[in-house]
JSON list of C-alpha atoms in Angstrom, two decimals:
[
{"chain": "A", "resi": 13, "resn": "UNK", "atom": "CA", "xyz": [28.27, -11.64, 9.69]},
{"chain": "A", "resi": 14, "resn": "UNK", "atom": "CA", "xyz": [26.85, -11.56, 13.21]},
{"chain": "A", "resi": 15, "resn": "UNK", "atom": "CA", "xyz": [23.35, -10.27, 13.93]},
{"chain": "A", "resi": 16, "resn": "UNK", "atom": "CA", "xyz": [23.52, -7.54, 16.54]},
{"chain": "A", "resi": 17, "resn": "UNK", "atom": "CA", "xyz": [20.03, -8.42, 17.78]},
{"chain": "A", "resi": 18, "resn": "UNK", "atom": "CA", "xyz": [20.24, -12.21, 18.29]},
{"chain": "A", "resi": 19, "resn": "UNK", "atom": "CA", "xyz": [24.03, -12.77, 18.05]},
{"chain": "A", "resi": 20, "resn": "UNK", "atom": "CA", "xyz": [23.59, -15.51, 15.42]},
{"chain": "A", "resi": 21, "resn": "UNK", "atom": "CA", "xyz": [26.21, -15.84, 12.72]},
{"chain": "A", "resi": 22, "resn": "UNK", "atom": "CA", "xyz": [25.42, -16.06, 9.00]},
{"chain": "A", "resi": 23, "resn": "UNK", "atom": "CA", "xyz": [27.37, -16.62, 5.80]},
{"chain": "A", "resi": 24, "resn": "UNK", "atom": "CA", "xyz": [27.26, -13.28, 4.00]},
{"chain": "A", "resi": 25, "resn": "UNK", "atom": "CA", "xyz": [26.17, -14.72, 0.63]},
{"chain": "A", "resi": 26, "resn": "UNK", "atom": "CA", "xyz": [23.37, -16.70, 2.35]},
{"chain": "A", "resi": 27, "resn": "UNK", "atom": "CA", "xyz": [21.79, -13.48, 3.68]},
{"chain": "A", "resi": 28, "resn": "UNK", "atom": "CA", "xyz": [22.61, -11.25, 0.70]},
{"chain": "A", "resi": 29, "resn": "UNK", "atom": "CA", "xyz": [25.54, -9.40, 2.27]},
{"chain": "A", "resi": 30, "resn": "UNK", "atom": "CA", "xyz": [28.68, -8.93, 0.20]},
{"chain": "A", "resi": 31, "resn": "UNK", "atom": "CA", "xyz": [32.16, -8.93, 1.73]},
{"chain": "A", "resi": 32, "resn": "UNK", "atom": "CA", "xyz": [32.56, -5.20, 1.11]},
{"chain": "A", "resi": 33, "resn": "UNK", "atom": "CA", "xyz": [29.14, -4.46, 2.66]},
{"chain": "A", "resi": 34, "resn": "UNK", "atom": "CA", "xyz": [29.99, -6.59, 5.70]},
{"chain": "A", "resi": 35, "resn": "UNK", "atom": "CA", "xyz": [33.30, -4.75, 6.14]},
{"chain": "A", "resi": 36, "resn": "UNK", "atom": "CA", "xyz": [31.60, -1.34, 5.85]},
{"chain": "A", "resi": 37, "resn": "UNK", "atom": "CA", "xyz": [28.57, -1.86, 8.13]},
{"chain": "A", "resi": 38, "resn": "UNK", "atom": "CA", "xyz": [28.48, -0.80, 11.75]},
{"chain": "A", "resi": 39, "resn": "UNK", "atom": "CA", "xyz": [25.38, -2.83, 12.62]},
{"chain": "A", "resi": 40, "resn": "UNK", "atom": "CA", "xyz": [23.72, -5.88, 11.09]},
{"chain": "A", "resi": 41, "resn": "UNK", "atom": "CA", "xyz": [20.20, -7.23, 11.77]},
{"chain": "A", "resi": 42, "resn": "UNK", "atom": "CA", "xyz": [19.39, -10.62, 10.27]},
{"chain": "A", "resi": 43, "resn": "UNK", "atom": "CA", "xyz": [16.21, -11.29, 8.25]},
{"chain": "A", "resi": 44, "resn": "UNK", "atom": "CA", "xyz": [14.52, -13.09, 11.19]},
{"chain": "A", "resi": 45, "resn": "UNK", "atom": "CA", "xyz": [15.18, -10.27, 13.66]},
{"chain": "A", "resi": 46, "resn": "UNK", "atom": "CA", "xyz": [14.18, -7.66, 11.08]},
{"chain": "A", "resi": 47, "resn": "UNK", "atom": "CA", "xyz": [10.85, -9.46, 10.67]},
{"chain": "A", "resi": 48, "resn": "UNK", "atom": "CA", "xyz": [10.37, -9.64, 14.45]},
{"chain": "A", "resi": 49, "resn": "UNK", "atom": "CA", "xyz": [11.05, -5.91, 14.67]},
{"chain": "A", "resi": 50, "resn": "UNK", "atom": "CA", "xyz": [8.67, -5.30, 11.72]},
{"chain": "A", "resi": 51, "resn": "UNK", "atom": "CA", "xyz": [11.53, -3.70, 9.81]},
{"chain": "A", "resi": 52, "resn": "UNK", "atom": "CA", "xyz": [12.41, -4.15, 6.18]},
{"chain": "A", "resi": 53, "resn": "UNK", "atom": "CA", "xyz": [15.48, -6.36, 5.81]},
{"chain": "A", "resi": 54, "resn": "UNK", "atom": "CA", "xyz": [18.18, -4.07, 4.46]},
{"chain": "A", "resi": 55, "resn": "UNK", "atom": "CA", "xyz": [19.77, -6.65, 2.15]},
{"chain": "A", "resi": 56, "resn": "UNK", "atom": "CA", "xyz": [16.61, -8.15, 0.65]},
{"chain": "A", "resi": 57, "resn": "UNK", "atom": "CA", "xyz": [16.27, -8.12, -3.11]},
{"chain": "A", "resi": 58, "resn": "UNK", "atom": "CA", "xyz": [14.07, -5.30, -4.38]},
{"chain": "A", "resi": 59, "resn": "UNK", "atom": "CA", "xyz": [10.38, -6.07, -4.63]},
{"chain": "A", "resi": 60, "resn": "UNK", "atom": "CA", "xyz": [9.19, -6.56, -8.20]},
{"chain": "A", "resi": 61, "resn": "UNK", "atom": "CA", "xyz": [7.09, -3.78, -9.64]},
{"chain": "A", "resi": 62, "resn": "UNK", "atom": "CA", "xyz": [3.39, -4.62, -9.67]},
{"chain": "A", "resi": 63, "resn": "UNK", "atom": "CA", "xyz": [2.18, -5.80, -13.04]},
{"chain": "A", "resi": 64, "resn": "UNK", "atom": "CA", "xyz": [-0.85, -4.25, -14.58]},
{"chain": "A", "resi": 65, "resn": "UNK", "atom": "CA", "xyz": [-3.25, -6.72, -16.09]},
{"chain": "A", "resi": 66, "resn": "UNK", "atom": "CA", "xyz": [-5.43, -6.21, -19.08]},
{"chain": "A", "resi": 67, "resn": "UNK", "atom": "CA", "xyz": [-9.05, -6.50, -18.16]},
{"chain": "A", "resi": 68, "resn": "UNK", "atom": "CA", "xyz": [-11.98, -6.29, -20.54]},
{"chain": "A", "resi": 69, "resn": "UNK", "atom": "CA", "xyz": [-14.21, -3.24, -20.38]},
{"chain": "A", "resi": 70, "resn": "UNK", "atom": "CA", "xyz": [-17.53, -3.66, -18.61]},
{"chain": "A", "resi": 71, "resn": "UNK", "atom": "CA", "xyz": [-19.44, -3.08, -21.86]},
{"chain": "A", "resi": 72, "resn": "UNK", "atom": "CA", "xyz": [-17.58, -5.98, -23.50]},
{"chain": "A", "resi": 73, "resn": "UNK", "atom": "CA", "xyz": [-18.37, -8.30, -20.57]},
{"chain": "A", "resi": 74, "resn": "UNK", "atom": "CA", "xyz": [-22.02, -7.22, -20.69]},
{"chain": "A", "resi": 75, "resn": "UNK", "atom": "CA", "xyz": [-22.16, -7.96, -24.41]},
{"chain": "A", "resi": 76, "resn": "UNK", "atom": "CA", "xyz": [-20.72, -11.44, -23.84]},
{"chain": "A", "resi": 77, "resn": "UNK", "atom": "CA", "xyz": [-23.23, -12.18, -21.07]},
{"chain": "A", "resi": 78, "resn": "UNK", "atom": "CA", "xyz": [-26.10, -10.94, -23.26]},
{"chain": "A", "resi": 79, "resn": "UNK", "atom": "CA", "xyz": [-24.87, -13.00, -26.21]},
{"chain": "A", "resi": 80, "resn": "UNK", "atom": "CA", "xyz": [-24.65, -16.14, -24.05]},
{"chain": "A", "resi": 81, "resn": "UNK", "atom": "CA", "xyz": [-28.20, -15.54, -22.83]},
{"chain": "A", "resi": 82, "resn": "UNK", "atom": "CA", "xyz": [-29.46, -15.04, -26.40]},
{"chain": "A", "resi": 83, "resn": "UNK", "atom": "CA", "xyz": [-27.82, -18.26, -27.58]},
{"chain": "A", "resi": 84, "resn": "UNK", "atom": "CA", "xyz": [-28.98, -20.16, -24.51]},
{"chain": "A", "resi": 85, "resn": "UNK", "atom": "CA", "xyz": [-25.55, -21.08, -23.21]},
{"chain": "A", "resi": 86, "resn": "UNK", "atom": "CA", "xyz": [-25.32, -21.63, -19.46]},
{"chain": "A", "resi": 87, "resn": "UNK", "atom": "CA", "xyz": [-21.77, -21.65, -18.07]},
{"chain": "A", "resi": 88, "resn": "UNK", "atom": "CA", "xyz": [-20.66, -21.56, -14.42]},
{"chain": "A", "resi": 89, "resn": "UNK", "atom": "CA", "xyz": [-18.84, -18.29, -15.14]},
{"chain": "A", "resi": 90, "resn": "UNK", "atom": "CA", "xyz": [-22.01, -16.49, -16.20]},
{"chain": "A", "resi": 91, "resn": "UNK", "atom": "CA", "xyz": [-23.52, -16.07, -12.73]},
{"chain": "A", "resi": 92, "resn": "UNK", "atom": "CA", "xyz": [-20.49, -14.24, -11.26]},
{"chain": "A", "resi": 93, "resn": "UNK", "atom": "CA", "xyz": [-20.34, -12.12, -14.42]},
{"chain": "A", "resi": 94, "resn": "UNK", "atom": "CA", "xyz": [-24.03, -11.23, -14.05]},
{"chain": "A", "resi": 95, "resn": "UNK", "atom": "CA", "xyz": [-23.42, -10.26, -10.42]},
{"chain": "A", "resi": 96, "resn": "UNK", "atom": "CA", "xyz": [-20.43, -8.14, -11.43]},
{"chain": "A", "resi": 97, "resn": "UNK", "atom": "CA", "xyz": [-22.48, -6.47, -14.15]},
{"chain": "A", "resi": 98, "resn": "UNK", "atom": "CA", "xyz": [-25.27, -5.70, -11.66]},
{"chain": "A", "resi": 99, "resn": "UNK", "atom": "CA", "xyz": [-22.81, -4.34, -9.08]},
{"chain": "A", "resi": 100, "resn": "UNK", "atom": "CA", "xyz": [-21.14, -2.17, -11.73]},
{"chain": "A", "resi": 101, "resn": "UNK", "atom": "CA", "xyz": [-24.49, -0.75, -12.85]},
{"chain": "A", "resi": 102, "resn": "UNK", "atom": "CA", "xyz": [-25.51, 0.00, -9.23]},
{"chain": "A", "resi": 103, "resn": "UNK", "atom": "CA", "xyz": [-22.13, 1.62, -8.57]},
{"chain": "A", "resi": 104, "resn": "UNK", "atom": "CA", "xyz": [-22.49, 3.78, -11.69]},
{"chain": "A", "resi": 105, "resn": "UNK", "atom": "CA", "xyz": [-25.94, 4.98, -10.59]},
{"chain": "A", "resi": 106, "resn": "UNK", "atom": "CA", "xyz": [-24.62, 5.79, -7.10]},
{"chain": "A", "resi": 107, "resn": "UNK", "atom": "CA", "xyz": [-21.53, 7.55, -8.47]},
{"chain": "A", "resi": 108, "resn": "UNK", "atom": "CA", "xyz": [-23.59, 9.61, -10.92]},
{"chain": "A", "resi": 109, "resn": "UNK", "atom": "CA", "xyz": [-25.93, 10.67, -8.09]},
{"chain": "A", "resi": 110, "resn": "UNK", "atom": "CA", "xyz": [-23.01, 11.70, -5.88]},
{"chain": "A", "resi": 111, "resn": "UNK", "atom": "CA", "xyz": [-21.37, 13.66, -8.69]},
{"chain": "A", "resi": 112, "resn": "UNK", "atom": "CA", "xyz": [-24.64, 15.36, -9.52]},
{"chain": "A", "resi": 113, "resn": "UNK", "atom": "CA", "xyz": [-25.23, 16.29, -5.86]},
{"chain": "A", "resi": 114, "resn": "UNK", "atom": "CA", "xyz": [-21.69, 17.65, -5.56]},
{"chain": "A", "resi": 115, "resn": "UNK", "atom": "CA", "xyz": [-22.16, 19.79, -8.67]},
{"chain": "A", "resi": 116, "resn": "UNK", "atom": "CA", "xyz": [-25.48, 21.10, -7.37]},
{"chain": "A", "resi": 117, "resn": "UNK", "atom": "CA", "xyz": [-23.89, 21.95, -4.01]},
{"chain": "A", "resi": 118, "resn": "UNK", "atom": "CA", "xyz": [-21.05, 23.76, -5.77]},
{"chain": "A", "resi": 119, "resn": "UNK", "atom": "CA", "xyz": [-23.47, 25.67, -8.00]},
{"chain": "A", "resi": 120, "resn": "UNK", "atom": "CA", "xyz": [-25.64, 26.63, -4.99]},
{"chain": "A", "resi": 121, "resn": "UNK", "atom": "CA", "xyz": [-22.57, 27.82, -3.11]},
{"chain": "A", "resi": 122, "resn": "UNK", "atom": "CA", "xyz": [-21.52, 29.93, -6.11]},
{"chain": "A", "resi": 123, "resn": "UNK", "atom": "CA", "xyz": [-25.03, 31.39, -6.43]},
{"chain": "A", "resi": 124, "resn": "UNK", "atom": "CA", "xyz": [-25.06, 32.29, -2.72]},
{"chain": "A", "resi": 125, "resn": "UNK", "atom": "CA", "xyz": [-21.74, 34.10, -3.10]},
{"chain": "A", "resi": 126, "resn": "UNK", "atom": "CA", "xyz": [-22.95, 36.19, -6.04]}
]
């Protein structure tokens, strides 16, 4: 198949184009030209679905950090876990304050309308 953008020729199977698709298409843009044009290559394989990972709950991580501190174990992984735990606690406090303020604003607006 010939790329209509750069006029380069490609073996159909090398660029994912079947014989029947090549016969049926009116225009072909190769992978390189598609990338230059910031377009998705039409014959690329589908992207894999993102995989969800299993992560431990914050309470479980906190319990492990606390247990390591109680036993006196010092591992390189503990410091990043402590930082994560601290960030999560600070985020929770901030989120609770924002939710509380939003509820108060909603209640005040309802009271003003009554």
